[in-house]
mmCIF file of C-alpha atoms in Angstrom:
data_model
loop_
_atom_site.group_PDB
_atom_site.id
_atom_site.type_symbol
_atom_site.label_atom_id
_atom_site.label_comp_id
_atom_site.label_asym_id
_atom_site.label_seq_id
_atom_site.Cartn_x
_atom_site.Cartn_y
_atom_site.Cartn_z
ATOM 1 C CA UNK R 204 -1.157 -15.427 -21.964
ATOM 2 C CA UNK R 205 -3.676 -13.861 -19.263
ATOM 3 C CA UNK R 206 -2.397 -12.051 -16.268
ATOM 4 C CA UNK R 207 -1.891 -14.057 -13.065
ATOM 5 C CA UNK R 208 -3.298 -10.825 -11.343
ATOM 6 C CA UNK R 209 -4.968 -7.563 -11.914
ATOM 7 C CA UNK R 210 -4.965 -4.437 -10.109
ATOM 8 C CA UNK R 211 -7.172 -1.241 -10.080
ATOM 9 C CA UNK R 212 -6.455 2.149 -8.551
ATOM 10 C CA UNK R 213 -8.273 5.355 -7.074
ATOM 11 C CA UNK R 214 -6.259 8.681 -6.707
ATOM 12 C CA UNK R 215 -7.730 10.336 -3.486
ATOM 13 C CA UNK R 216 -7.062 12.956 -0.952
ATOM 14 C CA UNK R 217 -5.271 16.240 -0.887
ATOM 15 C CA UNK R 218 -2.292 14.953 -1.657
ATOM 16 C CA UNK R 219 -3.184 12.730 -4.542
ATOM 17 C CA UNK R 220 -2.515 9.298 -2.811
ATOM 18 C CA UNK R 221 -2.713 6.067 -4.991
ATOM 19 C CA UNK R 222 -4.917 3.518 -3.173
ATOM 20 C CA UNK R 223 -4.900 0.033 -4.917
ATOM 21 C CA UNK R 224 -7.219 -3.098 -5.050
ATOM 22 C CA UNK R 225 -5.709 -6.526 -6.263
ATOM 23 C CA UNK R 226 -7.556 -9.111 -7.514
ATOM 24 C CA UNK R 227 -7.879 -12.541 -9.848
ATOM 25 C CA UNK R 228 -8.701 -11.519 -13.399
ATOM 26 C CA UNK R 229 -11.848 -12.726 -15.245
ATOM 27 C CA UNK R 230 -9.894 -15.648 -16.699
ATOM 28 C CA UNK R 231 -9.418 -16.903 -13.231
ATOM 29 C CA UNK R 232 -12.721 -16.126 -11.815
ATOM 30 C CA UNK R 233 -15.913 -16.901 -13.892
ATOM 31 C CA UNK R 234 -18.728 -15.832 -11.587
ATOM 32 C CA UNK R 235 -19.425 -12.407 -10.234
ATOM 33 C CA UNK R 236 -19.486 -13.454 -6.441
ATOM 34 C CA UNK R 237 -15.731 -14.500 -6.445
ATOM 35 C CA UNK R 238 -14.468 -10.907 -7.603
ATOM 36 C CA UNK R 239 -12.727 -10.392 -4.242
ATOM 37 C CA UNK R 240 -10.077 -7.928 -3.659
ATOM 38 C CA UNK R 241 -7.580 -6.890 -1.301
ATOM 39 C CA UNK R 242 -7.562 -2.693 -0.838
ATOM 40 C CA UNK R 243 -4.343 -1.113 0.030
ATOM 41 C CA UNK R 244 -4.369 2.304 1.839
ATOM 42 C CA UNK R 245 -7.642 3.703 1.643
ATOM 43 C CA UNK R 246 -6.332 7.347 1.724
ATOM 44 C CA UNK R 247 -10.228 9.256 1.886
ATOM 45 C CA UNK R 248 -13.727 9.005 0.828
ATOM 46 C CA UNK R 249 -14.203 5.552 2.329
ATOM 47 C CA UNK R 250 -17.993 5.501 0.912
ATOM 48 C CA UNK R 251 -16.936 6.425 -2.255
ATOM 49 C CA UNK R 252 -14.244 3.534 -2.588
ATOM 50 C CA UNK R 253 -16.965 1.147 -1.491
ATOM 51 C CA UNK R 254 -19.821 2.330 -3.632
ATOM 52 C CA UNK R 255 -17.467 2.234 -6.863
ATOM 53 C CA UNK R 256 -16.199 -1.330 -6.200
ATOM 54 C CA UNK R 257 -19.709 -2.640 -5.311
ATOM 55 C CA UNK R 258 -21.069 -1.360 -8.500
ATOM 56 C CA UNK R 259 -18.695 -3.130 -10.189
ATOM 57 C CA UNK R 260 -19.188 -6.305 -8.471
ATOM 58 C CA UNK R 261 -16.098 -6.338 -6.345
ATOM 59 C CA UNK R 262 -16.089 -7.429 -2.445
ATOM 60 C CA UNK R 263 -13.252 -6.184 -0.399
ATOM 61 C CA UNK R 264 -11.757 -9.232 1.802
ATOM 62 C CA UNK R 265 -9.138 -7.292 3.439
ATOM 63 C CA UNK R 266 -7.769 -3.868 3.853
ATOM 64 C CA UNK R 267 -3.934 -3.545 4.266
ATOM 65 C CA UNK R 268 -1.913 -0.472 5.077
ATOM 66 C CA UNK R 269 1.710 0.437 3.766
ATOM 67 C CA UNK R 270 2.042 3.057 6.771
ATOM 68 C CA UNK R 271 0.138 5.106 8.908
ATOM 69 C CA UNK R 272 0.114 8.524 7.701
ATOM 70 C CA UNK R 273 -2.964 10.478 7.278
ATOM 71 C CA UNK R 274 -3.164 10.575 3.744
ATOM 72 C CA UNK R 275 -3.003 6.701 3.752
ATOM 73 C CA UNK R 276 -5.623 6.053 6.399
ATOM 74 C CA UNK R 277 -8.272 8.880 6.222
ATOM 75 C CA UNK R 278 -10.788 6.410 4.439
ATOM 76 C CA UNK R 279 -10.372 3.557 6.702
ATOM 77 C CA UNK R 280 -12.677 3.664 9.136
ATOM 78 C CA UNK R 281 -15.625 4.430 6.751
ATOM 79 C CA UNK R 282 -14.570 1.507 4.165
ATOM 80 C CA UNK R 283 -14.191 -0.932 7.165
ATOM 81 C CA UNK R 284 -17.630 -0.289 8.296
ATOM 82 C CA UNK R 285 -19.252 -0.454 4.894
ATOM 83 C CA UNK R 286 -17.182 -3.391 3.715
ATOM 84 C CA UNK R 287 -17.021 -5.180 6.805
ATOM 85 C CA UNK R 288 -13.323 -5.881 5.947
ATOM 86 C CA UNK R 289 -10.805 -6.361 8.547
ATOM 87 C CA UNK R 290 -7.730 -3.801 8.622
ATOM 88 C CA UNK R 291 -3.949 -5.057 9.165
ATOM 89 C CA UNK R 292 -0.566 -3.553 9.128
ATOM 90 C CA UNK R 293 2.865 -3.860 9.964
ATOM 91 C CA UNK R 294 3.306 -4.658 13.773
ATOM 92 C CA UNK R 295 5.929 -1.655 14.050
ATOM 93 C CA UNK R 296 3.325 1.017 12.511
ATOM 94 C CA UNK R 297 0.440 0.323 14.807
ATOM 95 C CA UNK R 298 1.719 3.650 17.203
ATOM 96 C CA UNK R 299 1.675 5.495 13.980
ATOM 97 C CA UNK R 300 -1.927 4.516 13.266
ATOM 98 C CA UNK R 301 -3.112 5.578 16.715
ATOM 99 C CA UNK R 302 -1.171 8.737 17.068
ATOM 100 C CA UNK R 303 -2.855 11.793 15.560
ATOM 101 C CA UNK R 304 0.455 13.671 15.777
ATOM 102 C CA UNK R 305 2.863 11.034 14.495
ATOM 103 C CA UNK R 306 0.464 10.510 11.458
ATOM 104 C CA UNK R 307 0.376 14.395 10.765
ATOM 105 C CA UNK R 308 -3.419 14.484 10.818
ATOM 106 C CA UNK R 309 -3.163 17.162 13.748
ATOM 107 C CA UNK R 310 -1.318 19.173 11.022
ATOM 108 C CA UNK R 311 -4.715 19.399 9.047
ATOM 109 C CA UNK R 312 -7.055 19.411 11.753
ATOM 110 C CA UNK R 313 -8.227 16.023 11.010
ATOM 111 C CA UNK R 314 -7.080 14.175 14.301
ATOM 112 C CA UNK R 315 -7.055 10.825 12.764
ATOM 113 C CA UNK R 316 -6.717 7.707 14.978
ATOM 114 C CA UNK R 317 -7.301 4.127 13.777
ATOM 115 C CA UNK R 318 -6.885 0.785 15.735
ATOM 116 C CA UNK R 319 -5.697 -2.014 13.298
ATOM 117 C CA UNK R 320 -7.700 -5.171 13.767
ATOM 118 C CA UNK R 321 -4.446 -7.356 13.494
ATOM 119 C CA UNK R 322 -0.817 -6.846 12.854
ATOM 120 C CA UNK R 323 1.881 -8.974 10.589
ATOM 121 C CA UNK R 324 5.535 -9.419 11.006
ATOM 122 C CA UNK R 325 8.172 -8.753 8.481
ATOM 123 C CA UNK R 326 8.277 -11.804 6.073
ATOM 124 C CA UNK R 327 4.718 -12.860 6.889
ATOM 125 C CA UNK R 328 2.822 -14.402 4.008
ATOM 126 C CA UNK R 329 -1.024 -12.666 3.692
ATOM 127 C CA UNK R 330 -3.583 -14.977 2.091
ATOM 128 C CA UNK R 331 -7.069 -13.286 1.050
ATOM 129 C CA UNK R 332 -9.340 -13.014 -1.854
ATOM 130 C CA UNK R 333 -7.700 -16.315 -3.586
ATOM 131 C CA UNK R 334 -4.284 -14.458 -3.386
ATOM 132 C CA UNK R 335 -1.294 -14.423 -1.609
ATOM 133 C CA UNK R 336 1.370 -11.676 -0.862
ATOM 134 C CA UNK R 337 4.229 -11.097 1.395
ATOM 135 C CA UNK R 338 5.025 -7.985 3.792
ATOM 136 C CA UNK R 339 8.397 -6.718 3.352
ATOM 137 C CA UNK R 340 9.264 -4.449 6.012
ATOM 138 C CA UNK R 341 10.849 -1.170 4.352
ATOM 139 C CA UNK R 342 11.624 1.361 7.464
ATOM 140 C CA UNK R 343 12.613 4.746 6.450
ATOM 141 C CA UNK R 344 9.785 6.922 5.315
ATOM 142 C CA UNK R 345 8.266 5.891 8.965
ATOM 143 C CA UNK R 346 9.622 3.257 11.272
ATOM 144 C CA UNK R 347 6.753 1.063 10.349
ATOM 145 C CA UNK R 348 6.570 1.269 6.743
ATOM 146 C CA UNK R 349 6.187 -1.861 4.510
ATOM 147 C CA UNK R 350 5.648 -3.186 1.079
ATOM 148 C CA UNK R 351 3.372 -5.889 -0.081
ATOM 149 C CA UNK R 352 4.741 -8.285 -3.012
ATOM 150 C CA UNK R 353 2.831 -10.398 -5.090
ATOM 151 C CA UNK R 354 5.149 -13.112 -6.713
ATOM 152 C CA UNK R 355 2.498 -14.519 -8.559
ATOM 153 C CA UNK R 356 1.506 -11.500 -10.522
ATOM 154 C CA UNK R 357 4.868 -9.649 -10.295
ATOM 155 C CA UNK R 358 3.492 -6.603 -8.311
ATOM 156 C CA UNK R 359 4.835 -4.583 -5.714
ATOM 157 C CA UNK R 360 2.580 -2.423 -3.596
ATOM 158 C CA UNK R 361 5.604 0.270 -2.473
ATOM 159 C CA UNK R 362 3.492 2.683 -0.356
ATOM 160 C CA UNK R 363 5.833 5.801 0.104
ATOM 161 C CA UNK R 364 9.000 3.722 0.118
ATOM 162 C CA UNK R 365 10.164 3.766 -3.261
ATOM 163 C CA UNK R 366 8.557 6.122 -6.314
ATOM 164 C CA UNK R 367 9.454 6.449 -9.865
ATOM 165 C CA UNK R 368 13.206 7.775 -9.896
ATOM 166 C CA UNK R 369 12.487 9.220 -6.126
ATOM 167 C CA UNK R 370 11.892 7.877 -2.621
ATOM 168 C CA UNK R 371 9.861 8.832 0.347
ATOM 169 C CA UNK R 372 10.424 11.747 2.348
ATOM 170 C CA UNK R 373 12.344 10.900 5.868
ATOM 171 C CA UNK R 374 11.879 14.129 7.537
ATOM 172 C CA UNK R 375 8.637 13.214 9.426
ATOM 173 C CA UNK R 376 8.479 11.575 12.712
ATOM 174 C CA UNK R 377 10.287 8.082 12.787
ATOM 175 C CA UNK R 378 11.830 8.598 9.241
ATOM 176 C CA UNK R 379 15.547 8.121 8.485
ATOM 177 C CA UNK R 380 17.490 8.432 5.390
ATOM 178 C CA UNK R 381 19.774 5.912 5.872
ATOM 179 C CA UNK R 382 17.057 3.391 6.437
ATOM 180 C CA UNK R 383 15.134 4.073 3.441
ATOM 181 C CA UNK R 384 18.313 3.774 1.431
ATOM 182 C CA UNK R 385 19.132 0.397 3.027
ATOM 183 C CA UNK R 386 15.571 -0.953 2.750
ATOM 184 C CA UNK R 387 15.247 -0.302 -1.125
ATOM 185 C CA UNK R 388 18.812 -1.627 -1.994
ATOM 186 C CA UNK R 389 18.373 -4.451 0.519
ATOM 187 C CA UNK R 390 14.899 -5.483 0.372
ATOM 188 C CA UNK R 391 13.259 -4.216 -2.906
ATOM 189 C CA UNK R 392 16.226 -4.472 -5.249
ATOM 190 C CA UNK R 393 16.633 -7.766 -4.765
ATOM 191 C CA UNK R 394 13.101 -8.608 -6.371
ATOM 192 C CA UNK R 395 13.073 -9.655 -9.958
ATOM 193 C CA UNK R 396 13.956 -6.710 -12.488
ATOM 194 C CA UNK R 397 10.307 -6.978 -13.708
ATOM 195 C CA UNK R 398 8.523 -6.605 -10.803
ATOM 196 C CA UNK R 399 5.963 -3.592 -11.409
ATOM 197 C CA UNK R 400 5.992 -0.812 -8.661
ATOM 198 C CA UNK R 401 3.139 0.855 -7.580
ATOM 199 C CA UNK R 402 3.785 3.568 -5.405
ATOM 200 C CA UNK R 403 1.524 5.425 -2.841
ATOM 201 C CA UNK R 404 2.180 8.873 -5.369
ATOM 202 C CA UNK R 405 3.087 9.255 -8.575
ATOM 203 C CA UNK R 406 3.559 6.903 -11.848
ATOM 204 C CA UNK R 407 4.071 3.123 -11.752
ATOM 205 C CA UNK R 408 7.683 2.125 -12.684
ATOM 206 C CA UNK R 409 9.814 -1.146 -12.419
ATOM 207 C CA UNK R 410 12.550 -2.555 -10.150
ATOM 208 C CA UNK R 411 14.781 -2.669 -13.145
ATOM 209 C CA UNK R 412 14.061 0.879 -13.848
ATOM 210 C CA UNK R 413 14.705 2.152 -10.471
ATOM 211 C CA UNK R 414 17.922 0.234 -9.999
ATOM 212 C CA UNK R 415 19.221 2.141 -13.197
ATOM 213 C CA UNK R 416 17.695 5.606 -12.766
ATOM 214 C CA UNK R 417 16.644 6.134 -9.213
ATOM 215 C CA UNK R 418 19.236 9.039 -8.095
ATOM 216 C CA UNK R 419 18.729 8.477 -4.508
ATOM 217 C CA UNK R 420 19.865 4.861 -4.337
ATOM 218 C CA UNK R 421 22.153 4.151 -7.247
#
């Protein structure tokens, strides 16, 4: 049985951020010009991302952010400029994107400030590149952290909310330990057990595995 969706990954930047792109597999799309993708969290080297995808016939239709920390937005401006794709985030994270203190880039002498082209609300359905996903607000790592769930492919892009047997840090500006635990239990652990979780750092996992073995939320 063919996969409903496919996913690719770059790991970039000083802290090894996982950047993902989701697309329809070849079985669903038989011509080169329909290899369109949604790209998540361009952490760094926007030109490299663009060139590598272009070399393989991919076109970026939309750029989505799970949150606004420097290690998830460092490649946004370059990738946006080269690809022409719009950048969107959860509505409660726009201040983080625009503030170099809040997004921690000042700490590394980067001074990153980006302005999203548009904002989504919790529960919004996002359609692009022939696919749909749902934004799930998951405050805790930051007040505007979110995840993106592709029901069709059983894929969750979890950003820095949920990791393999761990959770995102909550000691940065706008973070909250109680909120991140609540977000995971009430928003993510209700997804199907077989959902594959693609986190912002580290290895992929599943909802079932985290419900059984994640010491921070069980």
